[in-house]
């Protein structure tokens, strides 16, 4: 009898633990899907939007976040000339060396260099950000994604939904809230955001707001637009060959359809002369 009671008690504790884990499931609010020019089987990048996103990254995000897997020369895909890329790269100081004296030195960047980190090491980054190391932005649009669950992921197979990362980033950037629920403990230096994937609060203050940047092409400088532009740029950084991949995929599907039709017609012709 005691064994049975102990078993029931353990089962009750397990259920309680499951309920607590479910109650603390993050994000508290699932990302709302957005419309993107690069979504769908025929999606493509808007170069104007990517250039605006690059400006936002350089003027706002680069003070904390690196893009160490993106080279300056890759920016030619955004519509910049080789001269413009060289001028942009030269604005950065790149650590190089050692020289003939065995010492490290800095020099102006060149197109083959990658976007440098704003911090010399992760420890310095953590010290400057309340113990949290800002993630590298090179692949974040592919690395951050919220599971959509059943049966949504089944429909995603047919709709070719692959924008979970961008949807998450956009919702996170626009999802800061001032009305904090009573059960959420917001410590000094943290901010409540129910869209955050790892908890209810994060160390990053709201990075974007209305009229923060001035667009040369006259695009409205709203929080929504800023978030869309930087998100599109981060998606390009994570998957710069997306357009080529989609064109190749479409050509392959057309080829397979024609090949299948030819195989079927050949089979009909070969077997039509044989008695069954």
CSV table of C-alpha atoms in Angstrom, one decimal:
chain,number,residue,atom,x,y,z
A,1,UNK,CA,0.0,0.0,0.0
A,2,UNK,CA,2.8,2.4,0.9
A,3,UNK,CA,4.5,1.6,-2.5
A,4,UNK,CA,1.3,2.5,-4.3
A,5,UNK,CA,0.9,5.8,-2.4
A,6,UNK,CA,4.5,6.7,-3.1
A,7,UNK,CA,3.9,5.9,-6.8
A,8,UNK,CA,0.8,8.1,-6.9
A,9,UNK,CA,2.7,10.9,-5.1
A,10,UNK,CA,5.5,10.7,-7.6
A,11,UNK,CA,3.0,10.8,-10.4
A,12,UNK,CA,1.4,13.8,-9.0
A,13,UNK,CA,4.7,15.6,-8.6
A,14,UNK,CA,5.5,14.8,-12.2
A,15,UNK,CA,2.2,16.2,-13.4
A,16,UNK,CA,2.8,19.3,-11.4
A,17,UNK,CA,6.2,19.7,-13.0
A,18,UNK,CA,4.7,19.2,-16.4
A,19,UNK,CA,2.1,21.9,-15.7
A,20,UNK,CA,4.7,24.3,-14.4
A,21,UNK,CA,6.8,23.7,-17.5
A,22,UNK,CA,3.8,24.2,-19.8
A,23,UNK,CA,2.9,27.4,-17.9
A,24,UNK,CA,6.4,28.8,-18.5
A,25,UNK,CA,6.5,27.9,-22.2
A,26,UNK,CA,8.1,30.6,-24.3
A,27,UNK,CA,7.4,32.7,-26.2
A,28,UNK,CA,4.4,33.9,-24.3
A,29,UNK,CA,2.9,35.1,-27.6
A,30,UNK,CA,3.5,33.3,-30.8
A,31,UNK,CA,4.8,35.3,-33.8
A,32,UNK,CA,2.2,36.7,-36.1
A,33,UNK,CA,3.1,35.7,-39.7
A,34,UNK,CA,4.0,38.7,-41.9
A,35,UNK,CA,4.1,39.4,-45.6
A,36,UNK,CA,7.6,39.3,-47.1
A,37,UNK,CA,8.8,39.9,-50.7
A,38,UNK,CA,11.0,36.8,-50.3
A,39,UNK,CA,8.3,34.4,-49.2
A,40,UNK,CA,6.8,31.7,-51.4
A,41,UNK,CA,8.3,29.7,-54.2
A,42,UNK,CA,8.7,32.8,-56.4
A,43,UNK,CA,9.9,35.2,-53.7
A,44,UNK,CA,12.7,37.7,-54.2
A,45,UNK,CA,14.6,40.3,-52.2
A,46,UNK,CA,13.7,44.0,-52.5
A,47,UNK,CA,17.1,45.6,-52.9
A,48,UNK,CA,15.9,49.0,-51.7
A,49,UNK,CA,14.6,47.4,-48.5
A,50,UNK,CA,17.9,45.5,-48.1
A,51,UNK,CA,19.9,48.8,-48.4
A,52,UNK,CA,17.6,50.4,-45.8
A,53,UNK,CA,18.2,47.4,-43.5
A,54,UNK,CA,22.0,47.7,-43.9
A,55,UNK,CA,21.8,51.3,-42.9
A,56,UNK,CA,19.8,50.4,-39.8
A,57,UNK,CA,22.3,47.7,-38.9
A,58,UNK,CA,25.3,50.0,-39.3
A,59,UNK,CA,23.7,53.0,-37.4
A,60,UNK,CA,22.0,51.0,-34.6
A,61,UNK,CA,22.7,47.3,-34.4
A,62,UNK,CA,26.4,47.2,-35.1
A,63,UNK,CA,27.3,48.8,-31.8
A,64,UNK,CA,26.4,45.6,-30.1
A,65,UNK,CA,26.0,42.8,-32.7
A,66,UNK,CA,28.6,41.5,-35.1
A,67,UNK,CA,28.2,39.9,-38.5
A,68,UNK,CA,31.4,38.0,-38.7
A,69,UNK,CA,30.3,35.7,-41.6
A,70,UNK,CA,29.3,38.5,-44.0
A,71,UNK,CA,32.0,40.0,-46.1
A,72,UNK,CA,31.9,43.6,-47.4
A,73,UNK,CA,32.2,42.4,-51.0
A,74,UNK,CA,28.9,40.5,-50.6
A,75,UNK,CA,27.1,43.9,-50.4
A,76,UNK,CA,27.4,44.2,-54.2
A,77,UNK,CA,24.4,41.9,-54.3
A,78,UNK,CA,22.4,44.7,-52.7
A,79,UNK,CA,23.0,47.0,-55.7
A,80,UNK,CA,26.2,48.7,-54.6
A,81,UNK,CA,29.1,49.2,-57.0
A,82,UNK,CA,32.6,48.0,-56.3
A,83,UNK,CA,33.7,51.5,-55.6
A,84,UNK,CA,30.9,52.0,-53.1
A,85,UNK,CA,31.8,48.7,-51.4
A,86,UNK,CA,35.4,49.7,-51.1
A,87,UNK,CA,34.5,53.1,-49.6
A,88,UNK,CA,32.1,51.4,-47.1
A,89,UNK,CA,34.7,48.8,-46.1
A,90,UNK,CA,37.3,51.5,-45.5
A,91,UNK,CA,35.1,53.1,-42.8
A,92,UNK,CA,35.9,50.1,-40.5
A,93,UNK,CA,39.1,49.5,-38.6
A,94,UNK,CA,40.2,45.9,-39.0
A,95,UNK,CA,42.7,44.2,-36.7
A,96,UNK,CA,45.5,42.5,-38.6
A,97,UNK,CA,48.9,41.0,-38.0
A,98,UNK,CA,51.2,40.2,-36.6
A,99,UNK,CA,53.6,42.5,-38.4
A,100,UNK,CA,57.4,42.1,-38.8
A,101,UNK,CA,57.7,43.1,-35.1
A,102,UNK,CA,55.3,40.5,-34.0
A,103,UNK,CA,52.6,43.0,-33.1
A,104,UNK,CA,49.0,43.3,-34.1
A,105,UNK,CA,47.9,46.4,-35.9
A,106,UNK,CA,44.7,48.0,-37.3
A,107,UNK,CA,44.1,49.0,-40.9
A,108,UNK,CA,41.2,50.3,-43.0
A,109,UNK,CA,38.9,47.5,-44.2
A,110,UNK,CA,38.9,46.1,-47.7
A,111,UNK,CA,36.1,44.3,-49.6
A,112,UNK,CA,37.4,40.9,-48.7
A,113,UNK,CA,37.1,41.6,-44.9
A,114,UNK,CA,34.1,40.7,-42.8
A,115,UNK,CA,32.1,43.0,-40.6
A,116,UNK,CA,34.1,43.2,-37.4
A,117,UNK,CA,32.8,42.5,-33.9
A,118,UNK,CA,32.3,45.6,-31.7
A,119,UNK,CA,34.0,43.8,-28.9
A,120,UNK,CA,37.5,42.3,-28.7
A,121,UNK,CA,36.2,39.1,-26.9
A,122,UNK,CA,32.9,37.6,-25.5
A,123,UNK,CA,33.9,38.5,-21.9
A,124,UNK,CA,34.1,42.2,-22.8
A,125,UNK,CA,30.7,41.9,-24.6
A,126,UNK,CA,29.1,40.3,-21.5
A,127,UNK,CA,30.6,42.9,-19.2
A,128,UNK,CA,29.1,45.7,-21.4
A,129,UNK,CA,25.7,44.2,-21.6
A,130,UNK,CA,24.7,43.1,-18.0
A,131,UNK,CA,26.2,39.7,-18.5
A,132,UNK,CA,24.5,38.8,-21.7
A,133,UNK,CA,26.6,38.4,-24.9
A,134,UNK,CA,24.8,39.9,-27.9
A,135,UNK,CA,24.5,37.2,-30.6
A,136,UNK,CA,26.1,37.5,-33.9
A,137,UNK,CA,23.6,38.5,-36.6
A,138,UNK,CA,25.1,36.6,-39.6
A,139,UNK,CA,22.7,33.6,-39.3
A,140,UNK,CA,20.2,34.8,-36.8
A,141,UNK,CA,17.3,34.8,-39.2
A,142,UNK,CA,17.7,31.1,-39.7
A,143,UNK,CA,18.8,30.2,-36.2
A,144,UNK,CA,15.9,31.8,-34.4
A,145,UNK,CA,12.6,30.2,-35.1
A,146,UNK,CA,9.4,29.3,-33.1
A,147,UNK,CA,7.9,25.9,-33.6
A,148,UNK,CA,4.4,26.3,-35.1
A,149,UNK,CA,3.2,22.9,-33.8
A,150,UNK,CA,0.6,20.5,-35.2
A,151,UNK,CA,-1.3,20.8,-37.5
A,152,UNK,CA,0.2,24.1,-38.7
A,153,UNK,CA,3.6,22.6,-39.7
A,154,UNK,CA,1.7,20.1,-42.0
A,155,UNK,CA,0.2,23.0,-44.0
A,156,UNK,CA,3.6,24.7,-44.1
A,157,UNK,CA,4.9,21.8,-46.2
A,158,UNK,CA,2.4,22.7,-49.0
A,159,UNK,CA,2.6,26.5,-48.6
A,160,UNK,CA,6.4,26.3,-48.4
A,161,UNK,CA,6.4,28.5,-45.3
A,162,UNK,CA,10.1,29.2,-44.4
A,163,UNK,CA,9.9,32.6,-42.8
A,164,UNK,CA,9.6,31.5,-39.1
A,165,UNK,CA,12.9,33.3,-38.3
A,166,UNK,CA,12.0,36.6,-39.9
A,167,UNK,CA,8.5,36.5,-38.4
A,168,UNK,CA,10.0,36.0,-35.0
A,169,UNK,CA,12.6,38.8,-35.4
A,170,UNK,CA,9.9,41.3,-36.6
A,171,UNK,CA,7.5,40.4,-33.7
A,172,UNK,CA,10.3,40.7,-31.2
A,173,UNK,CA,11.4,44.1,-32.4
A,174,UNK,CA,7.9,45.5,-32.4
A,175,UNK,CA,6.6,43.5,-29.4
A,176,UNK,CA,7.9,45.3,-26.3
A,177,UNK,CA,5.1,46.1,-23.9
A,178,UNK,CA,4.9,48.5,-20.9
A,179,UNK,CA,2.0,46.7,-19.2
A,180,UNK,CA,3.8,43.9,-17.4
A,181,UNK,CA,1.7,41.0,-16.0
A,182,UNK,CA,1.9,40.6,-12.2
A,183,UNK,CA,3.5,37.2,-12.4
A,184,UNK,CA,6.4,38.5,-14.5
A,185,UNK,CA,9.5,39.8,-12.5
A,186,UNK,CA,11.2,42.5,-14.5
A,187,UNK,CA,14.6,43.2,-12.9
A,188,UNK,CA,16.4,46.6,-13.4
A,189,UNK,CA,18.1,46.6,-16.8
A,190,UNK,CA,15.7,44.1,-18.4
A,191,UNK,CA,12.6,44.7,-20.5
A,192,UNK,CA,9.3,42.8,-20.9
A,193,UNK,CA,8.7,41.3,-24.3
A,194,UNK,CA,6.2,38.4,-24.6
A,195,UNK,CA,7.6,37.5,-28.0
A,196,UNK,CA,11.1,36.6,-26.6
A,197,UNK,CA,12.0,33.0,-27.3
A,198,UNK,CA,14.0,32.4,-24.1
A,199,UNK,CA,11.9,34.1,-21.4
A,200,UNK,CA,9.5,36.9,-20.6
A,201,UNK,CA,12.2,39.6,-20.3
A,202,UNK,CA,15.5,40.3,-22.1
A,203,UNK,CA,18.4,42.6,-21.6
A,204,UNK,CA,18.1,44.5,-24.9
A,205,UNK,CA,16.2,47.7,-24.7
A,206,UNK,CA,13.7,48.5,-27.5
A,207,UNK,CA,16.2,49.2,-30.3
A,208,UNK,CA,13.8,50.8,-32.8
A,209,UNK,CA,11.2,53.6,-32.7
A,210,UNK,CA,9.4,56.0,-35.1
A,211,UNK,CA,11.4,58.5,-37.0
A,212,UNK,CA,14.7,57.0,-35.9
A,213,UNK,CA,16.2,57.0,-39.4
A,214,UNK,CA,15.7,59.1,-42.5
A,215,UNK,CA,15.3,57.2,-45.7
A,216,UNK,CA,16.7,58.8,-48.8
A,217,UNK,CA,14.0,57.1,-51.0
A,218,UNK,CA,11.2,58.8,-49.0
A,219,UNK,CA,10.0,55.6,-47.3
A,220,UNK,CA,7.9,56.4,-44.2
A,221,UNK,CA,10.2,56.1,-41.1
A,222,UNK,CA,7.9,54.2,-38.9
A,223,UNK,CA,8.7,51.5,-36.3
A,224,UNK,CA,7.0,49.0,-38.4
A,225,UNK,CA,9.1,49.9,-41.5
A,226,UNK,CA,12.3,49.9,-39.6
A,227,UNK,CA,11.6,46.4,-38.2
A,228,UNK,CA,10.7,45.1,-41.6
A,229,UNK,CA,13.8,46.5,-43.3
A,230,UNK,CA,16.3,45.2,-40.7
A,231,UNK,CA,14.6,41.8,-40.7
A,232,UNK,CA,14.8,41.5,-44.5
A,233,UNK,CA,18.4,42.5,-44.4
A,234,UNK,CA,19.1,39.8,-41.7
A,235,UNK,CA,17.3,37.2,-43.8
A,236,UNK,CA,19.5,38.1,-46.8
A,237,UNK,CA,22.6,37.9,-44.6
A,238,UNK,CA,21.6,34.4,-43.5
A,239,UNK,CA,20.5,33.2,-47.0
A,240,UNK,CA,22.0,35.4,-49.7
A,241,UNK,CA,21.4,32.8,-52.4
A,242,UNK,CA,17.7,32.4,-51.7
A,243,UNK,CA,16.6,33.7,-55.1
A,244,UNK,CA,18.9,31.4,-57.0
A,245,UNK,CA,17.8,28.4,-54.9
A,246,UNK,CA,14.1,29.2,-55.6
A,247,UNK,CA,14.7,29.6,-59.4
A,248,UNK,CA,16.6,26.3,-59.4
A,249,UNK,CA,13.9,24.6,-57.4
A,250,UNK,CA,11.3,25.7,-59.9
A,251,UNK,CA,13.3,24.5,-62.9
A,252,UNK,CA,13.8,21.2,-61.2
A,253,UNK,CA,10.1,20.8,-60.6
A,254,UNK,CA,9.3,21.6,-64.2
A,255,UNK,CA,11.9,19.1,-65.4
A,256,UNK,CA,10.6,16.4,-63.1
A,257,UNK,CA,7.0,17.0,-64.4
A,258,UNK,CA,8.1,16.8,-68.0
A,259,UNK,CA,10.3,13.8,-67.4
A,260,UNK,CA,7.4,12.0,-65.6
A,261,UNK,CA,5.1,12.7,-68.5
A,262,UNK,CA,7.6,11.3,-71.0
A,263,UNK,CA,8.1,8.2,-68.9
A,264,UNK,CA,4.4,7.6,-68.7
A,265,UNK,CA,3.9,8.1,-72.5
A,266,UNK,CA,6.8,5.8,-73.2
A,267,UNK,CA,5.4,3.1,-71.0
A,268,UNK,CA,2.0,3.4,-72.7
A,269,UNK,CA,3.6,3.0,-76.2
A,270,UNK,CA,5.8,0.1,-75.2
A,271,UNK,CA,3.1,-1.9,-73.5
A,272,UNK,CA,0.3,-1.1,-75.9
A,273,UNK,CA,1.5,-3.8,-78.3
A,274,UNK,CA,1.6,-6.5,-75.7
A,275,UNK,CA,-1.4,-8.6,-74.9
A,276,UNK,CA,-2.6,-8.6,-71.3
